mmCIF file of C-alpha atoms in Angstrom:
data_model
loop_
_atom_site.group_PDB
_atom_site.id
_atom_site.type_symbol
_atom_site.label_atom_id
_atom_site.label_comp_id
_atom_site.label_asym_id
_atom_site.label_seq_id
_atom_site.Cartn_x
_atom_site.Cartn_y
_atom_site.Cartn_z
ATOM 1 C CA GLU A 66 -0.030 0.045 -0.076
ATOM 2 C CA VAL A 67 1.197 3.356 -0.973
ATOM 3 C CA GLN A 68 1.672 5.412 2.265
ATOM 4 C CA LEU A 69 3.046 8.561 3.989
ATOM 5 C CA VAL A 70 3.130 8.728 7.809
ATOM 6 C CA GLU A 71 4.168 11.921 9.424
ATOM 7 C CA SER A 72 5.492 12.190 12.909
ATOM 8 C CA GLY A 73 7.288 14.689 15.354
ATOM 9 C CA GLY A 74 4.708 17.218 16.028
ATOM 10 C CA GLY A 75 3.834 18.507 19.331
ATOM 11 C CA LEU A 76 3.786 21.637 21.804
ATOM 12 C CA VAL A 77 6.615 23.960 21.463
ATOM 13 C CA GLN A 78 7.327 27.449 22.926
ATOM 14 C CA PRO A 79 7.537 30.572 20.617
ATOM 15 C CA GLY A 80 11.147 30.685 19.296
ATOM 16 C CA GLY A 81 11.685 27.033 19.765
ATOM 17 C CA SER A 82 12.373 24.219 17.063
ATOM 18 C CA LEU A 83 10.772 21.101 16.032
ATOM 19 C CA ARG A 84 11.791 18.443 13.360
ATOM 20 C CA LEU A 85 9.003 16.729 11.395
ATOM 21 C CA SER A 86 9.499 13.485 9.686
ATOM 22 C CA CYS A 87 7.520 11.631 6.953
ATOM 23 C CA ALA A 88 7.976 7.892 6.213
ATOM 24 C CA ALA A 89 7.075 6.704 2.865
ATOM 25 C CA SER A 90 6.307 3.153 1.913
ATOM 26 C CA GLY A 91 4.777 1.202 -0.974
ATOM 27 C CA PHE A 92 6.488 3.187 -3.759
ATOM 28 C CA THR A 93 9.838 4.076 -5.054
ATOM 29 C CA PHE A 94 10.246 7.256 -2.772
ATOM 30 C CA SER A 95 13.553 8.406 -4.493
ATOM 31 C CA SER A 96 11.579 8.853 -7.872
ATOM 32 C CA TYR A 97 9.127 11.358 -6.520
ATOM 33 C CA GLU A 98 9.160 15.095 -5.766
ATOM 34 C CA MET A 99 7.738 15.920 -2.317
ATOM 35 C CA ASN A 100 6.141 18.959 -0.335
ATOM 36 C CA TRP A 101 5.015 19.895 3.065
ATOM 37 C CA VAL A 102 1.655 21.489 3.299
ATOM 38 C CA ARG A 103 0.070 23.001 6.296
ATOM 39 C CA GLN A 104 -3.450 23.881 7.683
ATOM 40 C CA ALA A 105 -4.065 26.112 10.515
ATOM 41 C CA PRO A 106 -7.004 25.153 12.831
ATOM 42 C CA GLY A 107 -10.179 25.919 10.911
ATOM 43 C CA LYS A 108 -8.373 27.444 7.969
ATOM 44 C CA GLY A 109 -7.443 26.443 4.525
ATOM 45 C CA LEU A 110 -4.464 24.682 3.067
ATOM 46 C CA GLU A 111 -1.122 26.486 2.635
ATOM 47 C CA TRP A 112 1.875 25.092 0.707
ATOM 48 C CA VAL A 113 5.147 25.137 2.828
ATOM 49 C CA SER A 114 8.017 23.721 0.986
ATOM 50 C CA TYR A 115 8.964 21.590 -2.102
ATOM 51 C CA ILE A 116 12.042 19.256 -2.663
ATOM 52 C CA SER A 117 12.960 17.487 -5.956
ATOM 53 C CA SER A 118 13.465 13.687 -6.116
ATOM 54 C CA SER A 119 17.144 14.114 -5.623
ATOM 55 C CA GLY A 120 16.972 16.814 -3.019
ATOM 56 C CA SER A 121 18.992 19.221 -5.307
ATOM 57 C CA THR A 122 16.099 21.717 -5.817
ATOM 58 C CA ILE A 123 14.198 23.140 -2.963
ATOM 59 C CA TYR A 124 11.755 25.840 -2.686
ATOM 60 C CA TYR A 125 9.910 27.576 0.336
ATOM 61 C CA ALA A 126 6.892 29.752 0.907
ATOM 62 C CA ASP A 127 7.792 33.336 1.933
ATOM 63 C CA SER A 128 6.093 32.799 5.264
ATOM 64 C CA VAL A 129 8.785 30.161 6.286
ATOM 65 C CA LYS A 130 11.704 31.102 4.234
ATOM 66 C CA GLY A 131 14.860 31.348 6.458
ATOM 67 C CA ARG A 132 13.212 29.628 9.368
ATOM 68 C CA PHE A 133 12.335 26.108 7.968
ATOM 69 C CA THR A 134 14.550 23.517 6.088
ATOM 70 C CA ILE A 135 13.193 20.671 4.083
ATOM 71 C CA SER A 136 15.520 17.557 3.517
ATOM 72 C CA ARG A 137 15.162 14.067 2.389
ATOM 73 C CA ASP A 138 17.070 10.634 2.946
ATOM 74 C CA ASN A 139 16.302 8.521 -0.015
ATOM 75 C CA ALA A 140 18.016 5.584 1.460
ATOM 76 C CA LYS A 141 15.635 5.644 4.451
ATOM 77 C CA ASN A 142 12.560 6.647 2.353
ATOM 78 C CA SER A 143 12.077 9.603 4.478
ATOM 79 C CA LEU A 144 11.255 13.385 4.274
ATOM 80 C CA TYR A 145 11.972 15.987 6.951
ATOM 81 C CA LEU A 146 11.091 19.500 7.883
ATOM 82 C CA GLN A 147 13.294 21.355 10.420
ATOM 83 C CA MET A 148 11.346 24.006 11.826
ATOM 84 C CA ASN A 149 13.299 26.879 13.770
ATOM 85 C CA SER A 150 12.244 30.206 15.235
ATOM 86 C CA LEU A 151 8.658 28.983 15.466
ATOM 87 C CA ARG A 152 5.770 31.584 15.765
ATOM 88 C CA ALA A 153 2.218 31.163 16.979
ATOM 89 C CA GLU A 154 1.158 31.603 13.393
ATOM 90 C CA ASP A 155 3.142 28.333 12.539
ATOM 91 C CA THR A 156 0.493 26.251 14.577
ATOM 92 C CA ALA A 157 -1.067 23.973 11.971
ATOM 93 C CA VAL A 158 -1.492 20.335 11.074
ATOM 94 C CA TYR A 159 1.400 19.467 8.823
ATOM 95 C CA TYR A 160 1.084 17.117 5.934
ATOM 96 C CA CYS A 161 3.537 15.758 3.601
ATOM 97 C CA ALA A 162 2.496 15.074 0.056
ATOM 98 C CA ARG A 163 3.792 13.447 -3.082
ATOM 99 C CA ILE A 164 3.697 15.136 -6.348
ATOM 100 C CA ILE A 165 2.733 13.392 -9.740
ATOM 101 C CA ALA A 166 4.039 14.932 -13.009
ATOM 102 C CA PRO A 167 3.371 16.497 -15.190
ATOM 103 C CA ALA A 168 0.401 18.124 -13.632
ATOM 104 C CA ASP A 169 2.246 18.590 -10.305
ATOM 105 C CA ALA A 170 -0.673 17.554 -8.454
ATOM 106 C CA PHE A 171 -0.503 16.126 -4.877
ATOM 107 C CA ASP A 172 -1.684 12.622 -5.192
ATOM 108 C CA ILE A 173 -0.765 11.008 -1.906
ATOM 109 C CA TRP A 174 -1.065 12.786 1.509
ATOM 110 C CA GLY A 175 -0.086 11.662 4.994
ATOM 111 C CA GLN A 176 -2.520 11.764 7.836
ATOM 112 C CA GLY A 177 -0.871 14.903 9.218
ATOM 113 C CA THR A 178 0.873 15.868 12.393
ATOM 114 C CA MET A 179 -0.047 18.694 14.629
ATOM 115 C CA VAL A 180 2.246 21.483 15.582
ATOM 116 C CA THR A 181 1.209 23.756 18.412
ATOM 117 C CA VAL A 182 3.360 26.929 19.090
ATOM 118 C CA SER A 183 2.242 28.413 22.345
ATOM 119 C CA SER A 184 3.846 29.592 25.844
ATOM 120 C CA ASP B 113 2.096 35.973 -7.019
ATOM 121 C CA ILE B 114 -0.853 34.072 -8.315
ATOM 122 C CA GLN B 115 -3.989 34.387 -6.320
ATOM 123 C CA MET B 116 -6.990 31.886 -6.391
ATOM 124 C CA THR B 117 -10.485 32.597 -5.615
ATOM 125 C CA GLN B 118 -13.423 30.203 -5.142
ATOM 126 C CA SER B 119 -17.027 30.823 -5.348
ATOM 127 C CA PRO B 120 -19.374 30.158 -3.456
ATOM 128 C CA SER B 121 -17.441 29.733 -0.185
ATOM 129 C CA SER B 122 -20.218 27.568 0.972
ATOM 130 C CA LEU B 123 -23.342 25.948 -0.359
ATOM 131 C CA SER B 124 -26.199 23.862 0.822
ATOM 132 C CA ALA B 125 -27.406 20.992 -1.405
ATOM 133 C CA SER B 126 -29.431 17.911 -1.338
ATOM 134 C CA VAL B 127 -28.519 14.375 -2.211
ATOM 135 C CA GLY B 128 -29.035 13.991 -6.053
ATOM 136 C CA ASP B 129 -28.396 17.743 -6.883
ATOM 137 C CA ARG B 130 -26.028 19.013 -9.326
ATOM 138 C CA VAL B 131 -23.242 21.028 -7.831
ATOM 139 C CA THR B 132 -20.933 23.480 -9.503
ATOM 140 C CA ILE B 133 -17.908 25.174 -7.875
ATOM 141 C CA THR B 134 -15.902 27.802 -9.489
ATOM 142 C CA CYS B 135 -12.248 28.697 -9.192
ATOM 143 C CA ARG B 136 -10.524 31.687 -10.641
ATOM 144 C CA ALA B 137 -6.916 32.392 -11.066
ATOM 145 C CA SER B 138 -5.587 36.114 -10.952
ATOM 146 C CA GLN B 139 -3.636 35.347 -14.158
ATOM 147 C CA SER B 140 -3.529 32.526 -16.701
ATOM 148 C CA ILE B 141 -2.367 29.343 -15.399
ATOM 149 C CA SER B 142 -3.152 27.281 -18.789
ATOM 150 C CA SER B 143 -4.509 23.748 -17.385
ATOM 151 C CA TYR B 144 -2.304 23.637 -14.237
ATOM 152 C CA LEU B 145 -5.345 23.448 -12.065
ATOM 153 C CA ASN B 146 -6.176 20.608 -9.459
ATOM 154 C CA TRP B 147 -9.040 19.914 -7.218
ATOM 155 C CA TYR B 148 -9.220 18.305 -3.880
ATOM 156 C CA GLN B 149 -11.768 17.089 -1.458
ATOM 157 C CA GLN B 150 -11.217 17.213 2.307
ATOM 158 C CA LYS B 151 -13.532 15.668 5.154
ATOM 159 C CA PRO B 152 -13.210 16.896 8.695
ATOM 160 C CA GLY B 153 -10.169 15.591 10.504
ATOM 161 C CA LYS B 154 -8.758 14.029 7.243
ATOM 162 C CA ALA B 155 -6.050 14.744 4.705
ATOM 163 C CA PRO B 156 -7.071 16.288 1.383
ATOM 164 C CA LYS B 157 -7.773 13.799 -1.528
ATOM 165 C CA LEU B 158 -6.851 14.420 -5.088
ATOM 166 C CA LEU B 159 -9.992 14.439 -7.226
ATOM 167 C CA ILE B 160 -9.039 16.151 -10.551
ATOM 168 C CA TYR B 161 -5.667 17.096 -11.955
ATOM 169 C CA ALA B 162 -4.679 19.165 -14.941
ATOM 170 C CA ALA B 163 -8.078 20.877 -14.873
ATOM 171 C CA SER B 164 -10.156 18.033 -16.305
ATOM 172 C CA SER B 165 -8.354 14.601 -15.668
ATOM 173 C CA LEU B 166 -10.211 12.379 -13.242
ATOM 174 C CA GLN B 167 -7.782 10.916 -10.617
ATOM 175 C CA SER B 168 -7.735 7.093 -10.505
ATOM 176 C CA GLY B 169 -10.422 5.711 -8.192
ATOM 177 C CA VAL B 170 -12.597 8.788 -8.138
ATOM 178 C CA PRO B 171 -16.226 8.501 -9.166
ATOM 179 C CA SER B 172 -17.198 9.658 -12.611
ATOM 180 C CA ARG B 173 -19.905 11.925 -11.031
ATOM 181 C CA PHE B 174 -16.754 14.444 -10.532
ATOM 182 C CA SER B 175 -15.683 16.394 -13.610
ATOM 183 C CA GLY B 176 -13.553 19.435 -14.146
ATOM 184 C CA SER B 177 -13.341 22.009 -16.827
ATOM 185 C CA GLY B 178 -11.731 25.213 -17.841
ATOM 186 C CA SER B 179 -8.502 26.658 -18.932
ATOM 187 C CA GLY B 180 -6.778 30.071 -18.457
ATOM 188 C CA THR B 181 -8.211 31.838 -15.517
ATOM 189 C CA ASP B 182 -11.598 30.218 -14.986
ATOM 190 C CA PHE B 183 -12.265 26.623 -14.002
ATOM 191 C CA THR B 184 -15.218 24.510 -12.555
ATOM 192 C CA LEU B 185 -15.660 21.505 -10.548
ATOM 193 C CA THR B 186 -18.988 19.758 -11.184
ATOM 194 C CA ILE B 187 -20.500 16.876 -9.090
ATOM 195 C CA SER B 188 -23.311 15.543 -11.298
ATOM 196 C CA SER B 189 -25.329 13.871 -8.577
ATOM 197 C CA LEU B 190 -24.324 14.672 -5.047
ATOM 198 C CA GLN B 191 -23.909 11.625 -2.881
ATOM 199 C CA PRO B 192 -24.005 11.672 1.008
ATOM 200 C CA GLU B 193 -20.123 10.981 1.072
ATOM 201 C CA ASP B 194 -19.635 14.160 -1.144
ATOM 202 C CA PHE B 195 -20.237 16.603 1.851
ATOM 203 C CA ALA B 196 -16.934 18.026 2.348
ATOM 204 C CA THR B 197 -14.788 21.118 1.642
ATOM 205 C CA TYR B 198 -13.355 21.542 -1.932
ATOM 206 C CA TYR B 199 -10.147 23.216 -2.656
ATOM 207 C CA CYS B 200 -8.642 24.179 -6.028
ATOM 208 C CA GLN B 201 -4.873 24.711 -6.456
ATOM 209 C CA GLN B 202 -2.562 25.974 -9.168
ATOM 210 C CA SER B 203 0.547 24.245 -10.258
ATOM 211 C CA TYR B 204 1.649 26.765 -12.977
ATOM 212 C CA SER B 205 4.167 29.057 -11.190
ATOM 213 C CA THR B 206 7.819 28.810 -11.502
ATOM 214 C CA PRO B 207 9.359 28.689 -8.971
ATOM 215 C CA PRO B 208 6.425 26.725 -7.535
ATOM 216 C CA GLU B 209 3.952 28.386 -5.174
ATOM 217 C CA PHE B 210 1.091 25.615 -5.322
ATOM 218 C CA THR B 211 -1.424 28.290 -4.200
ATOM 219 C CA PHE B 212 -4.659 26.699 -2.972
ATOM 220 C CA GLY B 213 -7.992 28.573 -3.169
ATOM 221 C CA PRO B 214 -9.718 29.368 0.160
ATOM 222 C CA GLY B 215 -12.189 26.290 -0.099
ATOM 223 C CA THR B 216 -15.827 25.750 -0.733
ATOM 224 C CA LYS B 217 -17.913 23.802 1.933
ATOM 225 C CA VAL B 218 -20.559 21.760 0.743
ATOM 226 C CA ASP B 219 -23.123 20.669 3.353
ATOM 227 C CA ILE B 220 -26.458 19.205 3.692
ATOM 228 C CA LYS B 221 -29.579 21.238 2.908
#
């Protein structure tokens, strides 16, 4: 079964750090571009970051640029999001999502992991 | 930056109704438009990609159309399991922005 499973969410104080992980299974992870997408409580979807299949190309939303770092380990079938200098407005469910070409649609999503930034 | 809008923001409909949701881009995005369904507490699910292509496993009552700036998602005969929030997303920008629309909530009349 094709599956993505996120972990690493939790409660963190403003200014703190957190590292999210996304474990992939059921497909050749190294062949796919990946993303992080977040959803604040009661709000819509916001794209956060993109990484190419090899990890050589990376993009971020302006709202997280300079604070978040996306990475992947194709040998471990895993995607990561290192989040530093966290703010209250980063509070959200974070999803990892696979891209399918050429439409660049997000065809497989994880179940999400909740990040709460609060003192 | 490309902005996405959706209308209506919410609608009430009955089982069996034909439902149409509109998505508009602030500039031409060709056919780089995708539609997702999200139910409460669940991850989004891809319904339509490239404006009109039905994702594998998605019922044929869902269809998409449009190109350029104006797009529609149509549910030909609403089923109980279709009550959800629907989002459009553009995948045209380079570098990518993958902007989502604000969503349209479909609930029971």
